[in-house]
C-alpha atoms as one frame of an Amber mdcrd trajectory, in Angstrom:
protein
   0.000   0.000   0.000   1.051   3.625  -0.544   1.190   4.112   3.256   3.738
   1.298   3.691   5.830   2.516   0.742   5.863   6.031   2.258   6.893   4.622
   5.667   9.828   2.809   4.040  10.963   6.097   2.519  10.500   7.968   5.803
   7.640  10.091   4.427   4.940  10.695   7.049   1.298  10.557   6.009  -1.218
  11.569   8.730  -3.518   8.719   9.766  -5.735   7.411  12.578  -7.221   4.042
  11.639  -4.117   2.535   9.982  -1.864   0.367  12.177   0.934  -1.814  10.880
  -0.252  -4.884  12.830  -3.974  -4.607  11.996  -6.036  -5.145   8.869  -6.883
  -2.144   6.689 -10.187  -0.434   7.458  -9.709   2.849   5.550 -12.480   4.472
   7.537 -10.858   7.614   8.982  -9.824   9.059   5.554  -7.109  11.163   7.207
  -4.465   9.679   4.903  -5.927  11.021   1.624  -3.176  11.679  -0.919  -3.071
  12.906  -4.502  -2.377  10.152  -7.040  -1.574  11.317 -10.578  -4.433  10.602
 -13.061  -6.865   9.749 -10.241  -9.870  12.103 -10.303  -9.989  12.555  -6.522
  -7.706  11.993  -3.488  -7.244   8.335  -2.455  -6.598   6.813   1.007  -2.896
   5.917   1.234  -3.567   2.977   3.573  -5.845   1.196   1.065  -4.312   2.109
  -2.291  -1.944  -0.530  -3.699   1.322   0.676  -5.180   1.755   0.100  -8.934
   4.762   0.518 -11.184   5.322   4.116 -12.319   2.679   5.518  -9.951   3.239
   9.141  -8.887   1.886  10.030  -5.435   1.956  13.490  -3.871   1.489  13.388
  -0.099   1.826  17.119   0.587   0.431  18.816  -2.545  -2.278  21.473  -2.210
  -4.919  18.940  -3.231  -3.750  16.359  -0.635  -3.439  18.896   2.204  -6.840
  20.386   1.405  -8.417  16.902   1.532  -6.665  16.101   4.831  -7.777  19.416
   6.344 -11.386  18.762   5.293 -11.323  15.366   6.992  -9.873  16.922  10.152
 -12.644  19.523  10.168 -15.246  16.760  10.078 -13.486  14.832  12.853 -13.455
  17.905  15.092 -17.145  18.789  14.532 -18.288  16.561  17.387 -15.085  16.194
  19.345 -15.403  17.594  22.901 -13.101  20.470  23.853 -11.818  18.808  27.017
  -8.072  18.616  26.337  -7.117  20.182  29.720  -8.654  17.262  31.653  -8.192
  14.527  29.056  -5.902  11.683  30.116  -4.554  11.382  26.585  -3.281  15.009
  26.588   0.323  15.148  25.453   0.259  11.764  23.688  -2.882  12.220  21.602
  -2.667  11.659  17.858  -5.733  13.814  17.229  -4.251  16.694  19.235  -0.938
  16.447  17.358  -2.540  16.339  13.917  -5.097  19.049  14.742  -2.154  21.453
  15.173  -1.019  20.790  11.613  -4.305  20.143   9.835  -7.049  21.634  11.996
  -8.803  24.939  11.240  -8.252  27.891  13.554 -12.008  28.247  14.101 -14.943
  25.897  13.671 -17.677  26.636  11.146 -19.997  24.265  13.022 -22.128  25.835
  15.724 -24.806  23.192  16.381 -24.810  21.143  19.609 -22.083  18.520  19.845
 -23.196  14.910  20.202 -22.970  13.172  23.583 -22.249   9.468  24.001 -23.170
   7.886  27.361 -20.251   6.359  29.307 -19.951   2.558  29.464 -18.487   0.137
  31.974 -15.915  -2.222  30.438 -14.513  -3.691  33.659 -11.670  -2.718  36.018
  -8.901  -2.094  33.448 -10.314   0.027  30.620 -12.179   3.269  31.236 -14.932
   4.183  28.745 -16.139   7.270  30.614 -15.576   9.675  27.699 -16.777   7.845
  24.602 -17.865  11.170  23.047 -14.166  11.535  22.119 -14.233   8.397  19.941
 -13.494   8.988  16.230 -14.559   5.460  15.142 -11.194   4.378  13.820 -12.210
   0.807  14.928  -8.644  -0.081  15.929  -9.933  -1.549  19.202 -12.535  -3.669
  17.373  -9.969  -4.998  14.904  -7.427  -5.709  17.644  -9.957  -7.876  19.477
 -10.920  -9.822  16.376  -7.475 -10.227  14.865  -4.858 -10.293  17.650  -6.717
 -11.171  20.868  -8.987 -13.589  19.007 -12.210 -12.445  20.697 -14.478  -9.626
  19.557 -15.334  -7.741  22.730 -15.938  -4.298  21.197 -18.195  -3.562  18.241
 -19.832  -0.571  16.566 -23.558   0.159  16.853 -25.811   2.421  14.753 -24.869
   4.694  11.848 -23.856   8.263  11.097 -23.566  10.543  14.089 -25.304   7.894
  16.221 -22.405   5.447  15.767 -20.775   4.293  18.957 -18.231   1.689  20.050
 -19.542  -0.491  22.833 -19.194  -3.871  24.536 -21.739  -6.655  24.201 -24.788
  -6.128  26.421 -23.870  -6.624  30.064 -20.355  -7.904  29.299 -17.038  -6.539
  30.474 -13.811  -6.772  28.463 -12.098  -9.919  29.739  -9.343 -10.662  27.219
  -5.884 -11.207  28.716  -4.548  -8.754  26.095  -7.216  -6.046  26.506  -4.850
  -3.273  27.669  -3.384  -3.002  24.168  -6.652  -1.352  23.097  -5.727   1.605
  25.335  -2.410   2.002  23.469  -4.137   1.672  20.111  -6.796   4.318  20.789
  -5.548   7.472  19.003  -7.739   9.753  21.157  -8.738   9.719  24.843 -11.807
   7.495  24.453 -10.272   4.335  25.939  -7.982   5.115  28.866  -6.318   3.107
  31.619  -8.552   2.922  34.692  -5.735   2.351  37.223  -3.625   5.198  35.754
  -6.493   7.667  35.197  -5.965  11.160  36.637  -2.695  10.263  38.393  -0.052
  11.934  36.207   0.594  13.848  33.000   2.728  12.196  30.362   5.364  14.967
  30.439   5.854  14.559  34.217   6.912  10.918  33.822  10.463   9.714  33.328
  10.774   6.614  31.157  12.971   3.634  31.959  13.421   0.328  30.168  12.776
  -2.950  31.924  11.789  -6.591  31.357   8.599  -8.260  32.557   9.038 -10.842
  35.343   5.706 -12.613  34.851   6.071 -15.134  32.061   8.645 -16.875  29.927
   8.475 -14.388  27.053  10.364 -11.595  28.854   8.286  -8.801  27.311  10.201
  -5.504  27.021   8.690  -2.734  29.142   8.783   1.038  29.267   8.287   1.798
  32.960   7.060   5.337  33.635   8.004   6.838  36.972   7.008   9.934  38.948
   8.224  10.863  42.410  10.072   7.589  42.894   6.943   5.530  42.221   6.023
   3.382  39.195   2.939   5.052  37.697   2.416   3.189  34.446   3.898   0.397
  32.322   3.788   0.408  28.505   5.262  -1.928  25.883   8.725  -1.199  24.523
   8.604  -2.381  20.943  10.806  -5.392  20.229   9.786  -7.236  17.071  11.674
 -10.388  18.144  10.041 -10.709  21.554   6.718  -8.993  22.286   6.290  -6.992
  19.012   4.413  -3.881  20.204   2.024  -5.691  22.579   1.827  -6.457  26.305
  -0.377  -8.846  28.214  -2.580  -7.276  30.900  -0.557  -9.117  33.548   2.632
  -7.343  32.396   0.869  -3.999  31.973  -1.172  -3.625  35.185   0.785  -5.695
  37.722   2.818  -2.587  38.711   0.071  -1.811  41.263   1.448  -4.722  43.295
   4.804  -2.919  43.570   3.147  -0.178  45.639   1.012  -2.561  47.709   0.373
  -1.901  51.414   1.695  -5.441  51.904   5.287  -4.379  51.094   7.954  -5.396
  53.591  10.244  -2.392  54.081  12.245  -3.141  57.255  14.119  -6.322  58.331
  12.144  -8.186  61.012  13.063 -10.916  63.477  10.701 -13.086  65.532  11.437
 -13.186  69.257   9.201 -15.054  71.741   6.540 -15.341  69.030   6.473 -11.571
  68.411   7.790  -9.749  65.325  10.200  -6.906  66.012  11.781  -4.530  63.515
  15.554  -4.414  63.444  18.469  -3.097  61.365  20.198  -4.951  58.525  23.396
  -5.644  60.460  21.566  -7.371  63.313  19.246  -9.333  61.008  22.058 -10.630
  58.783  24.302 -11.547  61.715  21.350 -13.417  63.246  20.851 -15.337  59.963
  24.571 -16.113  59.534  24.844 -17.264  63.166  21.723 -19.457  62.850  22.859
 -21.130  59.611  26.325 -21.773  61.066  24.892 -23.316  64.242  22.563 -25.635
  62.331  25.409 -26.699  60.021  27.649 -27.478  63.022  25.004 -29.356  65.007
  23.109 -31.179  62.254  25.438 -31.172  59.225  25.194 -29.149  56.012  22.447
 -31.436  54.663  20.034 -29.921  57.209  20.080 -26.655  55.179  17.992 -26.015
  52.055  17.242 -23.033  49.824  14.350 -22.522  47.439  13.870 -19.626  45.038
  10.990 -18.491  42.875  11.735 -19.015  39.160  11.308 -15.257  38.552  14.390
 -14.442  40.672  17.121 -12.831  38.562  20.119 -14.701  37.199  22.386 -12.834
  39.636  20.210 -13.694  42.669  19.998 -17.383  41.745  23.772 -17.532  41.159
  24.622 -16.123  44.580  21.975 -18.264  46.320  23.454 -21.480  44.924  26.995
 -20.220  45.679  25.944 -19.554  49.277  24.479 -23.049  49.763  27.416 -24.784
  48.076  29.803 -22.649  50.141  28.030 -23.997  53.239  28.653 -27.519  51.961
  25.222 -28.518  50.632  23.700 -29.007  47.181  20.159 -28.436  48.499  19.044
 -25.537  46.307  16.186 -25.510  43.783  13.904 -23.156  41.862  11.587 -25.740
  40.199   8.934 -25.263  42.854   5.893 -26.589  40.967   7.659 -29.625  39.521
   6.974 -33.122  40.881   9.063 -35.443  38.659  12.811 -34.808  38.674  13.848
 -37.684  36.389  15.384 -35.261  33.881  17.716 -33.515  36.374  21.193 -33.304
  34.884  19.983 -34.453  31.455  18.231 -31.350  30.128  18.306 -27.564  30.417
  14.892 -26.931  28.853  14.054 -24.022  26.527  11.662 -23.269  23.660  13.807
 -25.091  21.105  13.550 -22.339  18.474  13.248 -18.549  18.355   9.995 -16.793
  19.309   9.864 -15.438  15.764  10.080 -18.963  14.287   7.479 -20.172  16.801
   5.013 -17.765  15.176   5.826 -19.181  11.714   5.156 -22.856  12.474   2.926
 -24.755  10.041   2.219 -27.641  12.434   2.296 -27.507  16.251   1.525 -30.135
  18.886   1.026 -28.707  22.414   1.134 -31.122  25.333  -0.284 -30.006  28.687
  -0.430 -26.244  28.206  -2.991 -23.708  29.452  -1.606 -21.674  26.573  -3.767
 -18.540  26.620  -3.422 -17.888  30.332   0.140 -19.134  30.852   1.677 -17.471
  27.767  -0.722 -14.828  26.400   1.655 -13.369  23.795   2.972 -16.733  22.578
  -0.700 -17.702  22.150  -1.194 -14.542  20.037   1.703 -15.580  17.767   0.280
 -19.071  17.365  -3.196 -17.615  16.727  -1.707 -15.575  13.894  -0.114 -18.738
  12.458  -3.392 -20.665  12.767  -5.224 -17.941  10.820  -2.656 -18.324   8.041
  -3.371 -22.062   7.823  -1.148 -23.601  10.490  -2.700 -26.728  12.055  -2.558
 -26.974  15.840  -3.018 -30.214  17.812  -3.512 -30.333  21.584  -3.155 -33.024
  24.262  -4.567 -31.729  27.523  -7.004 -32.395  30.340  -9.229 -29.401  29.602
 -10.647 -28.201  26.335 -10.388 -24.470  27.048 -11.253 -22.133  24.208  -7.899
 -21.131  22.688  -9.647 -18.489  20.506  -8.040 -20.009  17.410  -8.801 -22.900
  15.066  -7.569 -26.163  16.655  -7.284 -29.065  14.210  -7.019 -31.989  16.658
  -7.808 -32.398  20.327  -6.893 -35.261  22.664  -8.733 -34.406  25.900  -7.720
 -36.966  28.549  -7.417 -37.149  32.324  -3.808 -36.423  33.403  -3.206 -40.103
  34.274  -4.030 -40.965  30.630  -1.667 -38.461  28.978   1.175 -40.939  28.642
  -1.020 -43.634  27.092  -2.518 -41.049  24.684   0.980 -39.912  23.706   2.028
 -43.568  23.309  -0.760 -43.969  20.733   0.624 -40.983  18.803   4.109 -42.607
  18.935   2.674 -45.811  17.397   0.712 -43.875  14.758   3.822 -41.867  13.755
   5.888 -45.090  13.567   3.286 -46.728  11.284   2.994 -43.717   8.976   6.768
 -43.239   8.735   7.331 -46.963   8.280   9.778 -47.195  11.196   9.788 -49.505
  14.210   8.051 -48.206  17.324  10.265 -48.122  20.446  10.583 -51.314  22.508
   7.578 -51.995  24.723   5.047 -50.330  22.392   4.098 -53.592  20.614   0.698
 -54.053  22.248  -0.501 -50.459  21.715  -3.182 -49.741  19.136  -3.404 -46.143
  17.863  -6.925 -44.700  18.032  -8.491 -42.454  15.392  -7.694 -39.224  17.275
  -4.001 -40.212  17.673  -3.811 -41.058  13.938  -5.216 -37.633  13.056  -2.579
 -35.913  15.237   0.200 -37.988  13.614  -1.158 -37.325  10.131  -1.345 -33.584
  10.817   2.241 -33.463  12.137   3.600 -35.351   9.122   1.821 -33.186   6.554
   3.585 -29.851   7.141   7.045 -28.382   6.685   7.868 -26.334   9.799   6.786
 -28.454  12.752   7.087 -28.087  16.502   6.231 -30.200  19.567   6.044 -28.361
  22.879   5.522 -29.336  26.505   3.557 -26.773  28.505   3.597 -25.893  32.207
   1.174 -28.698  33.158   3.326 -31.288  31.336   6.469 -30.088  33.173   4.564
 -30.261  36.503   3.061 -33.708  35.736   4.078 -36.680  37.938   5.250 -38.486
  34.756   7.019 -35.465  33.236  10.172 -37.419  32.275   8.200 -40.135  30.430
   6.035 -37.555  28.640   9.263 -35.817  27.629  10.793 -39.054  26.317   7.739
 -39.897  24.184   7.426 -36.340  22.815  11.162 -36.229  22.093  10.943 -39.539
  20.172   8.120 -38.162  17.997  10.010 -34.887  17.348  13.235 -36.731  16.435
  11.409 -39.200  14.180   9.549 -36.571  12.156  12.282 -33.892  12.251  10.297
 -31.359  14.313  11.519 -28.660  16.698  11.089 -29.809  20.286  10.985 -27.672
  23.405   9.230 -26.323  26.472   6.898 -23.360  26.888   8.812 -22.577  30.077
   6.946 -21.372  33.133   8.451 -18.178  34.513  10.604 -15.179  33.599  13.816
 -16.955  34.543  13.020 -20.685  34.371  15.739 -21.014  31.711  18.111 -18.761
  33.686  17.833 -21.052  36.710  19.626 -23.771  34.740  22.262 -21.314  33.472
  22.859 -20.167  37.075  23.044 -23.827  38.195  20.528 -23.132  40.982  19.543
 -26.798  41.193  21.062 -29.839  42.857  23.456 -32.060  40.895  23.477 -34.699
  43.630  21.633 -33.065  46.523  17.934 -33.134  47.344  15.392 -31.535  45.013
  12.630 -29.251  46.233  10.169 -32.124  46.686  12.660 -33.967  48.916  13.308
 -30.788  50.975   9.691 -31.053  52.089   9.268 -34.850  52.159  12.316 -35.174
  54.488  12.105 -31.846  56.336  15.303 -29.847  56.939  16.288 -27.764  59.952
  16.796 -24.469  58.093  15.257 -23.017  54.930  16.250 -19.920  52.985  13.334
 -18.823  50.789  13.951 -16.267  48.014  10.927 -14.388  46.567   8.660 -17.446
  46.803   5.428 -17.847  48.785   5.719 -21.600  49.438   2.041 -22.166  50.270
   1.067 -20.754  46.850   4.112 -21.422  44.654   4.840 -25.088  45.407   3.549
 -28.301  43.847   2.295 -29.584  47.193   1.471 -26.670  49.543   0.508 -29.065
  52.366   3.947 -30.699  52.470   5.689 -27.320  52.076   3.814 -25.759  54.994
   4.349 -28.785  57.256   8.115 -28.805  56.571   8.496 -25.061  57.133   6.519
 -25.160  60.381   8.790 -27.799  61.948  12.070 -26.075  60.909  14.316 -24.417
  63.510  14.973 -21.469  61.201  13.146 -20.080  58.160  14.634 -17.028  56.443
  12.182 -15.293  54.102  13.822 -12.985  51.549  10.810 -11.258  50.091   9.350
  -7.943  48.952   6.156  -8.696  50.906   5.099  -9.666  54.407   4.066 -13.314
  54.322   4.769 -16.613  56.060   4.522 -14.809  59.402   3.421 -17.967  61.239
   6.439 -20.104  60.270   9.219 -17.616  59.349  11.863 -16.494  61.839  13.472
 -13.684  59.849  11.964 -11.443  57.161  14.474  -9.663  54.920  13.008  -6.997
  52.590  14.487  -7.589  49.121  13.734  -5.588  45.999  11.226  -6.633  43.318
  12.335  -6.415  39.647  11.569  -2.671  39.485  14.068  -1.793  42.235  17.088
  -3.897  41.308  19.405  -4.527  38.367  19.406  -8.028  36.988  19.014 -10.410
  34.064  16.211 -12.708  32.945  16.786 -15.444  30.360  13.583 -15.912  28.390
  12.188 -19.098  26.838  14.240 -18.704  23.628  17.498 -18.373  25.610  17.778
 -14.588  25.196  19.530 -12.949  28.172  17.869  -9.569  28.816  19.474  -7.281
  31.365  17.655  -4.418  33.077  18.303  -1.775  35.719  16.166  -0.674  38.621
  13.533   1.870  37.602  12.912   3.355  41.076  14.823   3.533  44.360  14.241
   0.592  46.742  11.331   1.278  49.102  12.235   1.988  52.732  15.064  -0.275
  53.928  14.616  -2.703  51.001  17.864  -3.948  49.403  18.519  -5.845  46.147
  18.623  -9.581  46.932  22.027 -10.061  45.285  23.537  -7.521  47.702  21.931
  -9.235  50.686  23.308 -12.628  49.559  26.723 -11.096  48.933  26.875  -9.709
  52.494  25.647 -13.036  53.917  28.445 -14.803  51.994  30.975 -12.384  53.528
  29.560 -12.818  57.056  29.868 -16.604  56.669  33.505 -16.205  55.483  32.798
 -17.845  52.121  35.082 -17.128  49.179  33.886 -15.665  45.849  31.456 -13.062
  47.207  33.368  -9.877  46.412  31.190  -8.214  43.781  30.847  -4.465  43.373
  28.011  -4.545  40.814  25.443  -7.025  39.542  27.025  -6.773  36.054  30.125
  -8.549  37.405  28.026 -11.537  38.453  26.252 -11.551  35.088  29.567 -11.419
  33.191  30.934 -14.291  35.280  27.885 -16.531  34.706  27.380 -15.765  31.028
  31.106 -15.682  30.248  30.865 -12.407  28.323  31.776  -8.768  28.771  28.976
  -6.599  30.159  28.160  -5.008  26.798  28.258  -8.219  24.753  25.289 -10.365
  23.760  25.670 -13.815  25.299  24.999 -16.859  23.111  23.446 -19.266  25.598
  22.089 -21.846  23.144  25.115 -24.185  23.498  24.301 -24.365  27.238  20.629
 -25.252  26.700  19.419 -28.696  25.722  16.014 -30.362  25.352  17.258 -33.836
  24.385  17.306 -36.320  27.267  17.761 -39.385  25.005  15.701 -41.550  27.348
  14.010 -44.674  25.967  10.260 -43.924  25.744   8.020 -46.071  27.940   4.558
 -47.090  26.870   1.802 -45.668  29.070  -0.889 -47.927  30.508  -4.171 -46.314
  31.474  -4.910 -47.012  35.120  -7.561 -44.433  35.907  -8.869 -45.110  39.392
 -11.180 -42.759  41.254 -11.350 -38.997  40.834  -8.210 -37.024  39.927  -7.300
 -33.359  40.098  -6.347 -31.000  37.284  -4.724 -27.837  38.592  -4.042 -24.712
  36.591  -2.302 -21.615  37.934  -4.740 -18.736  37.297  -3.171 -15.949  35.230
  -3.508 -13.328  37.997  -2.158 -15.567  40.789   1.061 -16.645  39.091   3.455
 -14.716  41.351   3.653 -12.479  44.408   3.493  -9.136  42.534   0.436 -10.016
  40.427  -1.455 -11.350  43.446  -1.255  -7.856  44.969  -2.228  -5.837  41.867
  -5.626  -4.455  42.870  -7.159  -3.843  39.446  -6.139  -7.280  38.126  -7.719
  -8.843  41.214 -11.086  -7.317  40.216 -11.139  -9.037  36.798 -13.166 -12.105
  35.821  -9.968 -14.173  35.630  -9.165 -13.394  39.268 -12.432 -14.647  40.745
 -12.092 -17.260  43.490 -11.592 -20.660  41.863 -14.520 -23.035  41.590 -14.336
 -26.815  41.541 -15.243 -27.680  37.960 -16.696 -31.176  37.485 -17.552 -33.142
  34.382 -21.344 -33.638  33.883 -20.938 -37.404  34.547 -19.226 -36.818  37.894
 -21.694 -34.092  38.897 -24.621 -36.416  38.195 -22.984 -39.228  40.178 -22.509
 -36.919  43.181 -25.904 -35.254  42.770 -24.296 -31.830  42.483 -25.690 -28.890
  40.499 -23.771 -25.802  39.365 -23.520 -23.309  42.221 -23.742 -25.939  45.003
 -21.056 -25.951  47.663 -18.782 -28.996  47.512 -15.968 -30.173  49.750 -12.753
 -31.309  48.087 -10.299 -33.295  50.216  -6.639 -34.053  49.533  -4.374 -35.574
  52.171  -4.800 -33.716  55.478  -6.437 -30.667  53.923  -9.809 -29.761  52.504
 -11.535 -26.784  50.913 -15.182 -25.890  50.406 -15.692 -24.465  46.911 -18.542
 -23.586  44.621 -19.224 -26.238  42.001 -19.186 -25.531  38.272 -20.061 -28.020
  35.558 -17.821 -28.156  32.513 -18.769 -30.518  29.696 -15.264 -30.202  28.238
 -13.613 -32.077  31.131 -12.837 -35.823  31.088 -15.310 -37.929  33.101 -13.433
 -38.597  36.353 -11.667 -35.254  36.817 -12.079 -32.164  38.989 -10.444 -28.909
  37.990  -9.293 -27.003  41.067  -6.859 -24.128  40.557  -3.637 -23.988  42.544
  -1.778 -20.840  43.771  -4.907 -19.342  45.373  -5.410 -18.805  49.138  -8.753
 -20.676  49.033  -7.097 -23.865  47.726  -3.722 -23.575  49.521  -4.818 -26.135
  52.135  -5.001 -28.877  49.460  -2.195 -31.194  48.385  -0.424 -31.862  45.085
  -1.460 -30.267  41.791  -2.039 -33.716  40.253  -3.270 -36.989  41.708  -6.273
 -38.432  43.551  -8.753 -36.079  45.174 -12.057 -36.838  46.864 -15.167 -34.771
  46.315 -18.398 -34.709  48.309 -21.379 -32.459  48.673 -20.755 -29.934  51.461
């Protein structure tokens, strides 16, 4: 189109409805240009370029046309720039200076559009400002995959609105605020808090999922006021998920821990850093002397920075123990030492796949922007196959679905192995002789073999599954046999970095063993064990019996079992590095000063190392730690791919279906994934943040005599929870879906396995 040709040449053509990532609507007409031999001006965004065409973008005819359009746009536009939230970054305001008339010829009444309620994130209070560019409508349909806005009526009665009685619930909805060229859609949490020219802008990286979206953090008075996307075509393009965009409210939560605290005689007292750290060092030393180094253990959240994880593992190894782990939600550790999992290809290539097979992934909620890339591929004809326990709406065409209870995943995958072997004419692995591939498995195999660029990916639920190593072996065999990319949609901002930092045991106990055979002392970095672990019951029991629990956290929690609380900085107040799912190391600096007495965790660990007389803790800056781990100079890009590996080369084992009784499926709700998000007020008001229900299949509900909305009691191990029942026809017969990582379900046991359900 003429618009794109002009952009390539650096020639600016005014526009409102055109956006490089959206389809062409050509409905604002602001981009009218003069094309030689055309009788009237043509819209640059919708006019294809032809050979020899002569286009004048700033001739008298073009400018006159653009000015006429601007006059029409301003006829009904309210004159409320002084109070408008968009002031200073408004496309209409900018273009009105160049193309608007000095006085209006229109002196009738301006139209008024009643305000709407679109939920807790997007404000639609001033819809009279809307110029009907329909960018928000197109974004929903094309990128987010769900049409939540639409246009009603015609002429001057046109208005953009939501569906009757519905709020905007997409996990990508905040991008509509960025796309709105006027002040019609604004950010509810940010509204009326600052002017754009008062904010200083600082780059950062999102800590919430494996993509590592690039952020522009806007700061005023030492406080994060707003977060916007920093465009990076290779990572997040120009989009952000709502979790990345609005979670900054959690950084300013009243729950923040700002002073070191020590428990004495059951009471919490505030203290200074020197006292707190000497107390910790003394306690760890005593326990090591009296009970041996194996009585110590450290666990870190997988969104801790590379530098923090490096010093944590150095500290534990310096004390003589290997007991350090960040894989908190994992339950099968059969791959330890064999793999350092990553996506297996670049994010860009992920979006260009022609065939994809996703195993155990709540894709939309776990990885919103990776889902958007795959949605784009699916619209271009890519065929997606899914093996999972829930048939959630992925908002994209899905070619094949294998919906099975978690205990049946391995047998379902074994059928795909057999089907692939038959179609390729190769021998199936040993032990697969008695397996017959069903129709659904054959369709998956056929789909995978029919394309060029293929990928097989294990999602968060597959990595957390009790048979994760066997699922991996079967999926790896399929990928190797058909020549597909193979990898993991990794869980958190630094799940890959944890392996690079070596923050896991090579011969010590893993995180599940820390809790199964309780230790005397635990050092906990950033994690909330009762919400972040695979089995919260076991975690809580182990922590409560320990002689010493050191919580290094930005928030006050674990007050009943902790002995020391050390306030460490969240991502916005420290420098660090996250390694995203494609193995890209992204460094960032703090955007605001640490709150109160808060200190960056790497500095706290460094001082602890010095107090314990351990060698190798003399760092002046976090960049030195990064350079040491990545083996590069500070300014250089590190190539980490040689250090990552998805191939375990284990012999696949055939799965036998032994479904017995009712089993649990646990997802981690999008707005409960980590400590910061759980404290972001606006996100906690969304539909996705509602208290989890116990979702039953219709067969199970009928058997128990339960109707939707009834209260039911779910019991696992020593714990139980009373939840509202929901009935979901897309669940396998003998399963209950109960979300993890939520206070109402934290008393339950493991994320997978048997669970009993009864009417409350």
